[in-house]
Short mmCIF file of C-alpha atoms in Angstrom, two decimals:
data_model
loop_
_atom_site.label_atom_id
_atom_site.label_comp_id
_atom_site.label_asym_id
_atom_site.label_seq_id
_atom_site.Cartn_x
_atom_site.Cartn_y
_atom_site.Cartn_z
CA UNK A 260 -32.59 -18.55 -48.76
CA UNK A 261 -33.48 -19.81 -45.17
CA UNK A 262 -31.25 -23.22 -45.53
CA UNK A 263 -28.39 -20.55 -46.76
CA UNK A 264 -29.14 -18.50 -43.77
CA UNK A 265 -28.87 -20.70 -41.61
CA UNK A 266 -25.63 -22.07 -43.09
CA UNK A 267 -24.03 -18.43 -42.15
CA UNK A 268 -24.81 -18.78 -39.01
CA UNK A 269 -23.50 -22.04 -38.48
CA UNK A 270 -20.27 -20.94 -40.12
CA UNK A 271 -20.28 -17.87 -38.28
CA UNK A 272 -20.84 -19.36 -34.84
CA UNK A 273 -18.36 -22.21 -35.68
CA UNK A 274 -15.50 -19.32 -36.08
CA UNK A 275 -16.33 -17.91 -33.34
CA UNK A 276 -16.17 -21.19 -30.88
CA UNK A 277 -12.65 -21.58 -33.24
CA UNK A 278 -11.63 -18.02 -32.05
CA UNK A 279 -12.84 -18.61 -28.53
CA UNK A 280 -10.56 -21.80 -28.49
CA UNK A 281 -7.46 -20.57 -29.39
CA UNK A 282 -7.93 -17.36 -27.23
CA UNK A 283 -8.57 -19.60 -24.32
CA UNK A 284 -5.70 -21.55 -25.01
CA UNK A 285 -3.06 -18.40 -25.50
CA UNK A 286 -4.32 -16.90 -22.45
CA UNK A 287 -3.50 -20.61 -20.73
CA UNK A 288 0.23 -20.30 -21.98
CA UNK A 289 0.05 -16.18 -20.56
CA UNK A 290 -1.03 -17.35 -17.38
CA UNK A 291 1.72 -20.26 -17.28
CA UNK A 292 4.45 -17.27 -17.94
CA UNK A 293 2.82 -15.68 -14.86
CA UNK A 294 2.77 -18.36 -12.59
CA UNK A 295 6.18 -19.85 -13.34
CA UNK A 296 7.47 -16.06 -13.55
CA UNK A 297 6.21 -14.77 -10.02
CA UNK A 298 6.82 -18.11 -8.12
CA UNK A 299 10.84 -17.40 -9.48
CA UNK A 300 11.12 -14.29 -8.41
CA UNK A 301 9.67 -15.49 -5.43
CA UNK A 302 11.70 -18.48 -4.59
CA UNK A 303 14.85 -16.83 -3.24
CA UNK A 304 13.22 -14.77 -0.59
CA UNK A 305 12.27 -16.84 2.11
CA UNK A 306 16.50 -18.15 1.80
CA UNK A 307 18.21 -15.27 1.05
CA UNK A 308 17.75 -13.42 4.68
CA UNK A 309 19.00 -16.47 6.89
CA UNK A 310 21.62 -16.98 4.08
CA UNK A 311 22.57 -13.51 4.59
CA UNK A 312 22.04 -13.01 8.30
CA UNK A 313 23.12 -16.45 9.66
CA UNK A 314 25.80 -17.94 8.19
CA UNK A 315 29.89 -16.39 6.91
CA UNK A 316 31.23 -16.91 3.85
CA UNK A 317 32.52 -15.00 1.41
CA UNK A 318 29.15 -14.32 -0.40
CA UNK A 319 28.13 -12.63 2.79
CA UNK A 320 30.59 -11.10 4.26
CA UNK A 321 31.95 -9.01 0.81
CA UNK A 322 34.30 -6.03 1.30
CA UNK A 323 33.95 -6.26 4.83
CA UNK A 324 29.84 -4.52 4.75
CA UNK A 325 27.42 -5.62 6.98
CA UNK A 326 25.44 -8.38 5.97
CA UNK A 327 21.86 -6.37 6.00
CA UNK A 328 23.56 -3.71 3.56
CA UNK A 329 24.85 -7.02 1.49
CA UNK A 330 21.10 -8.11 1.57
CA UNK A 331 19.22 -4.64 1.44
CA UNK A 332 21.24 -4.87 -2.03
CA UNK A 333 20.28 -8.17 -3.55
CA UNK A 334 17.08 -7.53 -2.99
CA UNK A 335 16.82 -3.88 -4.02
CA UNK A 336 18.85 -4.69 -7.16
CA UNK A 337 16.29 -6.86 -8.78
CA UNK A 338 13.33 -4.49 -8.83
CA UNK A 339 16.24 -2.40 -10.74
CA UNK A 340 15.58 -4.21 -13.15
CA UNK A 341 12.65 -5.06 -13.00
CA UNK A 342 12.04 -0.85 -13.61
CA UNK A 343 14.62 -0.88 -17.05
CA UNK A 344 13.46 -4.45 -18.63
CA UNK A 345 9.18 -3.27 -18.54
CA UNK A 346 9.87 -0.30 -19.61
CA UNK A 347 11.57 -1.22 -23.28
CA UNK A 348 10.25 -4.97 -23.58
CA UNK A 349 6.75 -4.16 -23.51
CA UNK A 350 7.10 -1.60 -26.63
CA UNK A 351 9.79 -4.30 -27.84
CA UNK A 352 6.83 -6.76 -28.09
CA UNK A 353 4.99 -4.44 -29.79
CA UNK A 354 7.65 -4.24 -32.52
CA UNK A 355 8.91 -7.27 -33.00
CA UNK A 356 6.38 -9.60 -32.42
CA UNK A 357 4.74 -11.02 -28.68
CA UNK A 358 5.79 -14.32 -29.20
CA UNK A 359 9.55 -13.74 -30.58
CA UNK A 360 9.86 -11.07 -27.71
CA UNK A 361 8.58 -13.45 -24.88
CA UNK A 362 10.50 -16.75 -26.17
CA UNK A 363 14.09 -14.41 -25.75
CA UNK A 364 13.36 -12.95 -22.71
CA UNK A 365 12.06 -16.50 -21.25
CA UNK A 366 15.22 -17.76 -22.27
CA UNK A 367 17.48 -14.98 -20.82
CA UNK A 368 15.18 -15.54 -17.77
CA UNK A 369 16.55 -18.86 -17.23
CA UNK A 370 19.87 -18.27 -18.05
CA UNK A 371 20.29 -15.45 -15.39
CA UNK A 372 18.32 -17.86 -12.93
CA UNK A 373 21.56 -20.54 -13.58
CA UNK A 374 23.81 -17.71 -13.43
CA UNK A 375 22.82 -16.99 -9.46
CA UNK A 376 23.03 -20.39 -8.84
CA UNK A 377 26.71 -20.52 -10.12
CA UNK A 378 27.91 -17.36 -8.24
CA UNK A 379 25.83 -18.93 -4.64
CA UNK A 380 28.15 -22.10 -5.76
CA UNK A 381 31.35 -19.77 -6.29
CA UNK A 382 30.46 -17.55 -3.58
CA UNK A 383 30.43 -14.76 -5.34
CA UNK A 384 28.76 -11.75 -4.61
CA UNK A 385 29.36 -9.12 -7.44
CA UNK A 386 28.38 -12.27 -9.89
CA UNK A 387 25.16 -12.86 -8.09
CA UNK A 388 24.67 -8.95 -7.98
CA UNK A 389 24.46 -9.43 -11.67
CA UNK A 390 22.78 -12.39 -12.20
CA UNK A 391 20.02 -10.69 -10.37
CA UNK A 392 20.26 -7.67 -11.94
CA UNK A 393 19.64 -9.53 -15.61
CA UNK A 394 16.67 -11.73 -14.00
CA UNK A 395 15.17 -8.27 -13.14
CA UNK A 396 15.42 -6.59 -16.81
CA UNK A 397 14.38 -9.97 -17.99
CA UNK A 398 11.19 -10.77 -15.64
CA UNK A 399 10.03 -7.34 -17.04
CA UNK A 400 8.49 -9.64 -19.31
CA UNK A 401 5.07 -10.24 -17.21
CA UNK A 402 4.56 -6.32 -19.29
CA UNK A 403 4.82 -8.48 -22.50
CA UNK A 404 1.89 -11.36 -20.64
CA UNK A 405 -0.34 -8.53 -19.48
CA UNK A 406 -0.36 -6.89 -23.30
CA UNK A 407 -1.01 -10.32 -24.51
CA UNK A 408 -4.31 -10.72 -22.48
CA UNK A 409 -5.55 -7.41 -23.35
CA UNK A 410 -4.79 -8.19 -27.51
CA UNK A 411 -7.14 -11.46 -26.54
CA UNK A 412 -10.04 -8.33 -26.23
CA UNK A 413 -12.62 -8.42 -27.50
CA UNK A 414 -13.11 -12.33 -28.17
CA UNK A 415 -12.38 -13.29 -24.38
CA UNK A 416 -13.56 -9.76 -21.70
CA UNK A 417 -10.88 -8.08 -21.13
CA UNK A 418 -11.50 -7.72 -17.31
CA UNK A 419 -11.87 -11.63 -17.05
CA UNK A 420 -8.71 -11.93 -18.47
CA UNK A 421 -6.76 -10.02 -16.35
CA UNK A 422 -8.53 -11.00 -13.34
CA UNK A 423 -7.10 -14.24 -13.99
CA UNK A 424 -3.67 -13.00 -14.73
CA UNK A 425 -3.92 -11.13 -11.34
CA UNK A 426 -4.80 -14.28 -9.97
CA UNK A 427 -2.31 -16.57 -11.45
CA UNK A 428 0.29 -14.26 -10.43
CA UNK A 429 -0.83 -14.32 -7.24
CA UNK A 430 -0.89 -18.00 -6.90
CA UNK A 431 2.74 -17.48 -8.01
CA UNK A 432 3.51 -15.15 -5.03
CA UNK A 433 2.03 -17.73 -2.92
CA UNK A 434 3.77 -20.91 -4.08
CA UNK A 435 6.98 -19.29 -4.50
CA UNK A 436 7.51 -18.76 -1.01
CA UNK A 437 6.60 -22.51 -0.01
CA UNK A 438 8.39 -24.40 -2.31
CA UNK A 439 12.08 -21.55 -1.76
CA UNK A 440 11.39 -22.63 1.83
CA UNK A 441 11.10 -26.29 1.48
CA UNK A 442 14.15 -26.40 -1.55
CA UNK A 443 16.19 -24.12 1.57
CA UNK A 444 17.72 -27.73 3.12
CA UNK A 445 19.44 -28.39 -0.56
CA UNK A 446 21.05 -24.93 -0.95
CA UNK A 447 19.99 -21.72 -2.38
CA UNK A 448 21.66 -22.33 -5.74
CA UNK A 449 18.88 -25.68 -5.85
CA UNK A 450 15.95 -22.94 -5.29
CA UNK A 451 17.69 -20.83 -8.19
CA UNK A 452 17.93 -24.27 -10.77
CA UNK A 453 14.37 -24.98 -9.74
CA UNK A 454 12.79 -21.42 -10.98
CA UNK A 455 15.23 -22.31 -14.02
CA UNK A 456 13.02 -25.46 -14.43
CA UNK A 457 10.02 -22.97 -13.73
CA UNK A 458 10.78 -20.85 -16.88
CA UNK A 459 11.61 -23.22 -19.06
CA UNK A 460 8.21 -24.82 -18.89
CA UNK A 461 6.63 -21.77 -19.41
CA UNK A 462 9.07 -21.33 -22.64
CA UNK A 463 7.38 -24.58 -23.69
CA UNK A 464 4.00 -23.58 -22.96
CA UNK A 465 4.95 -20.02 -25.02
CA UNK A 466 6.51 -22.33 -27.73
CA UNK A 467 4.04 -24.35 -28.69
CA UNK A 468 0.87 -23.29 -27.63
CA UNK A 469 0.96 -19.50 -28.16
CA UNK A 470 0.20 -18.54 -31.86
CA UNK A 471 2.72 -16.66 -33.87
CA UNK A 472 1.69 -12.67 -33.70
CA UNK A 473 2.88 -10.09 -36.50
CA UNK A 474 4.97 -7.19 -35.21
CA UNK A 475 3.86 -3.76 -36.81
CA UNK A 476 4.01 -3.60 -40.38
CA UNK A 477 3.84 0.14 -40.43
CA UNK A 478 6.35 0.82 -37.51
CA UNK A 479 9.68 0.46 -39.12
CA UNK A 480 12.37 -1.96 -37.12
CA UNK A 481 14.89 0.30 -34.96
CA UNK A 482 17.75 -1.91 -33.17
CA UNK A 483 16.79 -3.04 -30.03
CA UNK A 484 19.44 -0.62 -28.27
CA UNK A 485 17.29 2.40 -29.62
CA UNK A 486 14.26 1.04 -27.75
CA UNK A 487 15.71 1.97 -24.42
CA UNK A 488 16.16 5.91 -25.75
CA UNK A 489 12.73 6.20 -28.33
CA UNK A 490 10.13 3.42 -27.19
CA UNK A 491 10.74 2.96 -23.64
CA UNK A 492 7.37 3.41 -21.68
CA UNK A 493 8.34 6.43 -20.07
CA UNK A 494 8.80 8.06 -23.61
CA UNK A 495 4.30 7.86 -23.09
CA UNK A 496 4.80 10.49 -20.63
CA UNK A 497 5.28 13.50 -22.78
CA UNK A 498 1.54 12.55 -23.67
CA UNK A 499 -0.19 15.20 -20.30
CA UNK A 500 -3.28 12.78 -20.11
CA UNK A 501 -0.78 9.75 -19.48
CA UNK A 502 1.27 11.76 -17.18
CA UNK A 503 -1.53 12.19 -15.00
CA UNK A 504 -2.81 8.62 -14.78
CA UNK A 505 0.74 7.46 -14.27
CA UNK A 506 0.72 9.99 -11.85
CA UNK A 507 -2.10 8.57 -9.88
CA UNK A 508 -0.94 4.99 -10.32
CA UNK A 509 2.04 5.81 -9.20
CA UNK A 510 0.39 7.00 -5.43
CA UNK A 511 -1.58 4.38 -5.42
CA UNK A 512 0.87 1.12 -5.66
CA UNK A 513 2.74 3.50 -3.21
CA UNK A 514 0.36 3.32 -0.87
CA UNK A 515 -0.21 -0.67 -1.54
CA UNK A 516 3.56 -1.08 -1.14
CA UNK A 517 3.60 0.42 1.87
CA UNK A 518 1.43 -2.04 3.48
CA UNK A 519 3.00 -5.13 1.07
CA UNK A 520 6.66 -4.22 2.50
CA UNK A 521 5.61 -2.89 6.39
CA UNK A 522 2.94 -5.25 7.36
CA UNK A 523 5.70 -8.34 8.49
CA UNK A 524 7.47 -5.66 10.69
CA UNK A 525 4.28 -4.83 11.75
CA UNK A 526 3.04 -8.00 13.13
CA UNK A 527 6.47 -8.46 14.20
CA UNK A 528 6.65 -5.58 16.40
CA UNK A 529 3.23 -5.95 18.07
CA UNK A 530 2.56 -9.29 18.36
CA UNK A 531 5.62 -11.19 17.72
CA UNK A 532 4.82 -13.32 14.83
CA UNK A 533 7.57 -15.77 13.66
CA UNK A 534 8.20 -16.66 10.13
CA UNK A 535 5.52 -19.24 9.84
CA UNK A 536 3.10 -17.01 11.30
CA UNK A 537 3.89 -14.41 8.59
CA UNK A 538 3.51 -17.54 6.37
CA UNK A 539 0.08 -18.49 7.82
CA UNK A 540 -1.53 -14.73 7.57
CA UNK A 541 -0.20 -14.16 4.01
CA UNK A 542 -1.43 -17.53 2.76
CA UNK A 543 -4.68 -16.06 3.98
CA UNK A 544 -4.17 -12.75 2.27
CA UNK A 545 -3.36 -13.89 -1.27
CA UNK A 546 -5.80 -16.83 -1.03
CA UNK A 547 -8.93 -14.20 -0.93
CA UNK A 548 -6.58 -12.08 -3.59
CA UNK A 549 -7.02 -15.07 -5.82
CA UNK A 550 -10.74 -15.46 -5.07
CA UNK A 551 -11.47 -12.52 -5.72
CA UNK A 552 -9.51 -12.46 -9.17
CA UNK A 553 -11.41 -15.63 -10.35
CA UNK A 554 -15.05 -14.93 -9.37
CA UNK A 555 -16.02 -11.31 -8.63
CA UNK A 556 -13.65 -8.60 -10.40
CA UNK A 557 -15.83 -9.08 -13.48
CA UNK A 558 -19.11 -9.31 -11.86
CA UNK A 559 -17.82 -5.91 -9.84
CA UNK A 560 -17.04 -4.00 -12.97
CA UNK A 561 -20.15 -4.90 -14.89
CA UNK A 562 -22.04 -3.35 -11.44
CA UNK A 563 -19.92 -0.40 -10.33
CA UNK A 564 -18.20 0.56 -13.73
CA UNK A 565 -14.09 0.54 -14.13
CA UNK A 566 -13.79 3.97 -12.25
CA UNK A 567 -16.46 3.59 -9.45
CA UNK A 568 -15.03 -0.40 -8.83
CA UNK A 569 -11.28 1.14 -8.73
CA UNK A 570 -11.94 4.10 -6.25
CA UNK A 571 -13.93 1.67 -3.73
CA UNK A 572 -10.84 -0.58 -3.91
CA UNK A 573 -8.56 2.16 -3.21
CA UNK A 574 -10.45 3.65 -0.35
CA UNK A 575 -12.03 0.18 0.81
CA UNK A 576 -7.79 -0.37 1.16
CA UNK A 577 -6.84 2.98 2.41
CA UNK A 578 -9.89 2.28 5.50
CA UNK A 579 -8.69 -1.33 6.55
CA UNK A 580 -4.55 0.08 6.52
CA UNK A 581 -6.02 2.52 8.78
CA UNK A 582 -6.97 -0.02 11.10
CA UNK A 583 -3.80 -1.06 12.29
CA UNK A 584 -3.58 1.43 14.67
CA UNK A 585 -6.54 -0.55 16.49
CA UNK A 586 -6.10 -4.19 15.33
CA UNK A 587 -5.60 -6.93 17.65
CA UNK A 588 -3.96 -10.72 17.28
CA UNK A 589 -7.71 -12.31 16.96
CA UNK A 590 -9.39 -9.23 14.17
CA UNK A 591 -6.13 -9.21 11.85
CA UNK A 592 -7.24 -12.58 10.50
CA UNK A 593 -10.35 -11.49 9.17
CA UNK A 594 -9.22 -8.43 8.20
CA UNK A 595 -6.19 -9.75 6.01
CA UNK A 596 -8.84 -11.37 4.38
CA UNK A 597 -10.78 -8.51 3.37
CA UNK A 598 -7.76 -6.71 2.58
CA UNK A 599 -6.74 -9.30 -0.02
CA UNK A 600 -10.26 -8.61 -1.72
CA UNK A 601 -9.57 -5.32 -1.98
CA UNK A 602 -5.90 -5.64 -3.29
CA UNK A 603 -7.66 -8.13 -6.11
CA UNK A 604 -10.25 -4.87 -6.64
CA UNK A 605 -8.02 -2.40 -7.16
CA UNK A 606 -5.38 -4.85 -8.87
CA UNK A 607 -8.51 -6.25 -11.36
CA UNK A 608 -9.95 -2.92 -12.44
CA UNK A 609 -7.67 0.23 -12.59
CA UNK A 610 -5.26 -1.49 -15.02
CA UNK A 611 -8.23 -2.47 -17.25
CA UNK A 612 -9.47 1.38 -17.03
CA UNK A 613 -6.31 2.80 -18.07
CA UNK A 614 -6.19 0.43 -20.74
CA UNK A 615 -9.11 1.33 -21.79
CA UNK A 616 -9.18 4.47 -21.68
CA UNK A 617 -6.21 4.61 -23.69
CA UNK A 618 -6.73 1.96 -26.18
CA UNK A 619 -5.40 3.74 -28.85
CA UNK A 620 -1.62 3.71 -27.40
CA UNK A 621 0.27 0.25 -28.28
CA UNK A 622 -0.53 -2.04 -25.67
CA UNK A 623 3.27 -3.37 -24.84
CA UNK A 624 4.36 -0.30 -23.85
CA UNK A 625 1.49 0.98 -21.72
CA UNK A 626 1.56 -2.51 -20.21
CA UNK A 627 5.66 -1.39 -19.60
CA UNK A 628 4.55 1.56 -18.30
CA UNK A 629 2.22 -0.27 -15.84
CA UNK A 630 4.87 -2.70 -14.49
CA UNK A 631 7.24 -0.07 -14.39
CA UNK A 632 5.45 1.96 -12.07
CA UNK A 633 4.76 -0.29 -9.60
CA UNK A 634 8.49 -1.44 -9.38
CA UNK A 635 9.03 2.12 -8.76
CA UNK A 636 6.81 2.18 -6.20
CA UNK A 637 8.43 -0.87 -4.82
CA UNK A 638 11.74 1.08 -4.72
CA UNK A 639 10.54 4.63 -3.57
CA UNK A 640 8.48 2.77 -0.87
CA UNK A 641 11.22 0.78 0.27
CA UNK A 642 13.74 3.77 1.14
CA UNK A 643 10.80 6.24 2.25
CA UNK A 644 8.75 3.53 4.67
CA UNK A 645 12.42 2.43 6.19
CA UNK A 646 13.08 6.26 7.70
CA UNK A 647 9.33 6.04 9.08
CA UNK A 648 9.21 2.55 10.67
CA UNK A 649 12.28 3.65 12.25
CA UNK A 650 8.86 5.33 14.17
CA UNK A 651 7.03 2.23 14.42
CA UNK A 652 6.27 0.33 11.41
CA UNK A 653 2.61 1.46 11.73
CA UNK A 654 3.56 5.08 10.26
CA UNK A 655 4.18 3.58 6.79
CA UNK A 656 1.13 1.61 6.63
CA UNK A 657 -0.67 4.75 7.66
CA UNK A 658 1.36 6.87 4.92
CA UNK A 659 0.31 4.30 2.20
CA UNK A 660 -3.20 4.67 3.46
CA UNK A 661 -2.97 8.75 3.10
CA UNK A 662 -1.86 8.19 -0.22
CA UNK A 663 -4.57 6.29 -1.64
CA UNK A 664 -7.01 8.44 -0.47
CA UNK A 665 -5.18 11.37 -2.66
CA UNK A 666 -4.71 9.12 -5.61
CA UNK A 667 -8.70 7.59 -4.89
CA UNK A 668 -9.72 11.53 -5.06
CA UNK A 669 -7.53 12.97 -8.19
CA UNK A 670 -8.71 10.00 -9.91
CA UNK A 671 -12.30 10.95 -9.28
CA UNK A 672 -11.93 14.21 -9.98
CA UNK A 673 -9.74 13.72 -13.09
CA UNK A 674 -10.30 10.55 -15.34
CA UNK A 675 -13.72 10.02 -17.24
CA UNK A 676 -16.04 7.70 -16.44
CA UNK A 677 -16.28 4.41 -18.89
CA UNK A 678 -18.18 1.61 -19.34
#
């Protein structure tokens, strides 16, 4: 009886290493999709505004607007996108299988990436209008990622996991920039076949390395058209618990967009900071992002809880955006820093509480709803922090830092505890 005992266990403990293994590995291929995905959307930005303000051609000088409208709209068409593709693909994924979903979209991805680099070769505007436009609804994708490291739950913690997606993606952000900037002397439509390249070694990665999933057996298959009228992630907001989490999401990556889309114009405007600088300080801002990700979200929830660990990121942010009405050339480094640990705080745990405190809802689509959101934010942020810089850039920072303190106390007051 002992020796068979034992045996069990063995067995047992050898599955569970097995398990651990392949988890390990999928979440490898996720965080590939991540890194290739954000350092592509990435790519173009540090090009596109000389492009745009700096040189004529017919790509920049279309019907005669003025080349920061032309610009305001390639880059405010993409997060377009962004908010349609998240909010169907996730609950596509959900349907029809992770894997199938992700390898179709990767490929689309890539497509649309060749398809800017033909209309920056052409010179054409409304065709690079819509390349962008499909790499948007395409990169919604990272929705399909994220739900893919919460399945991975409970064999690999769920908070680990996406504190390393958060981190990955955040390495993206960062390497992005630095290679679009270095690729700049070949030609924008280069930096658009590179984060081609990008995706397609993801689609490898996804390919080969990512096991097979089952869509829902019990859900019956609607065409994918119907997705964007009965299983888009918005349709979870007829659900009054999810409309009020959304809602507080929503002010919060409102607030943290203020401060991601102001602080350049900020530095700008009171100290002068070229491009490099603005290089230099972000480097430092998304390198303690990434720290943080790796080696303390998980410690942080396991000591504060997912609610208590989310508010002191939100008000720990909310405090240092405050700040810039007193920070000087010499404290802004250090504080950067400290912002980027609480970016990775808030980033790390509030997605992981809504997840789990909704566990019961398909994954894909609240993972939709998620990514959605914050594109939103992106948008909203983008038109209301414009009129207020037009006061001195500070005012939107501040406004981003009033809002988290309202979304920091509703979500106190609101949302359960868990552990």
């Amino acid at each position: 009886m002992t020796t068979h005992a034992t045996k069990v266990k063995i067995s047992a403990k050898n599955t569970l290493i097995t398990e651990q293994l392949k988890a390990k590995k999928t979440l490898f291929s996720v965080m590939l999709v991540v890194l290739f995905s954000s350092a592509g959307i990435a790519l173009p930005y540090p090009v596109l505004a000389p492009l745009f303000l700096n040189e004529v051609s017919p790509l920049t000088t279309f019907a005669d607007l003025p080349s920061k409208i032309l610009l305001g709209i390639i880059l405010a068409i993409y997060p377009l996108g962004v908010i349609l593709g998240s909010s169907v693909l996730g609950a596509a994924s959900g349907i029809y299988g992770r894997k199938k979903t992700l390898i179709i979209t990767l490929i689309l991805t890539a497509v649309s990436y060749v398809l800017s680099a033909l209309a920056v070769m052409a010179e054409s505007f409304l065709l690079l209008i819509l390349a962008r436009f499909i790499t948007g609804i395409f990169s919604g994708n990272i929705s399909i990622a994220k739900a893919i490291a919460v399945d991975l739950s409970p064999t690999l913690d769920k908070t680990h996991t996406f504190s390393l997606v958060n981190a990955t993606s955040y390495l993206g952000w960062l390497l992005g920039p630095l290679a679009g900037g270095l690729l700049a002397i070949y030609g924008l439509d280069t930096v658009f076949y590179f984060a081609a390249v990008a995706i397609v070694i993801a689609l490898i990665s996804v390919a080969y390395v990512l096991p097979a999933g089952n869509s829902k057996s019990d859900q019956p298959k609607i065409k994918f058209s119907q997705l964007f009228s009965k299983q888009n992630s918005f349709a979870l907001l007829a659900n009054k618990k999810i409309r009020r989490i959304f809602l507080i999401y929503l002010l919060a990556t409102l607030g943290l967009n203020a401060y991601y889309e102001f602080y350049p114009v900020w530095l700008v405007e009171n100290f002068d900071f070229t491009s490099p600088d603005i290089g230099y300080i972000t480097v430092v801002l998304t390198l303690f992002m990434t720290i943080t990700s790796v080696f303390f979200v998980k410690q942080l929830k396991y000591l504060l809880g997912l609610k208590l660990g989310a508010i002191v990121g939100m008000m720990l942010m909310a405090l240092l955006f405050s700040l810039h009405l007193v920070l000087s050339a010499t404290s802004i480094w250090p504080i950067y820093a400290i912002i980027g640990i609480a970016i990775a705080i808030f980033n790390g745990l509030l997605p992981v509480y809504i997840s789990e405190q909704y566990a019961d809802i398909e994954q894909g689509q609240l993972m939709g709803l998620i990514t959605t959101t914050f594109s939103l934010a992106n948008m909203l942020m983008a038109l209301i922090g414009s009129v207020l810089a037009l006061f001195g850039a500070h005012w939107a920072i501040l406004f981003g830092a009033f809002l988290l303190i309202i979304a920091s106390i509703d979500f106190h007051f609101s949302q359960k505890d868990i552990r």
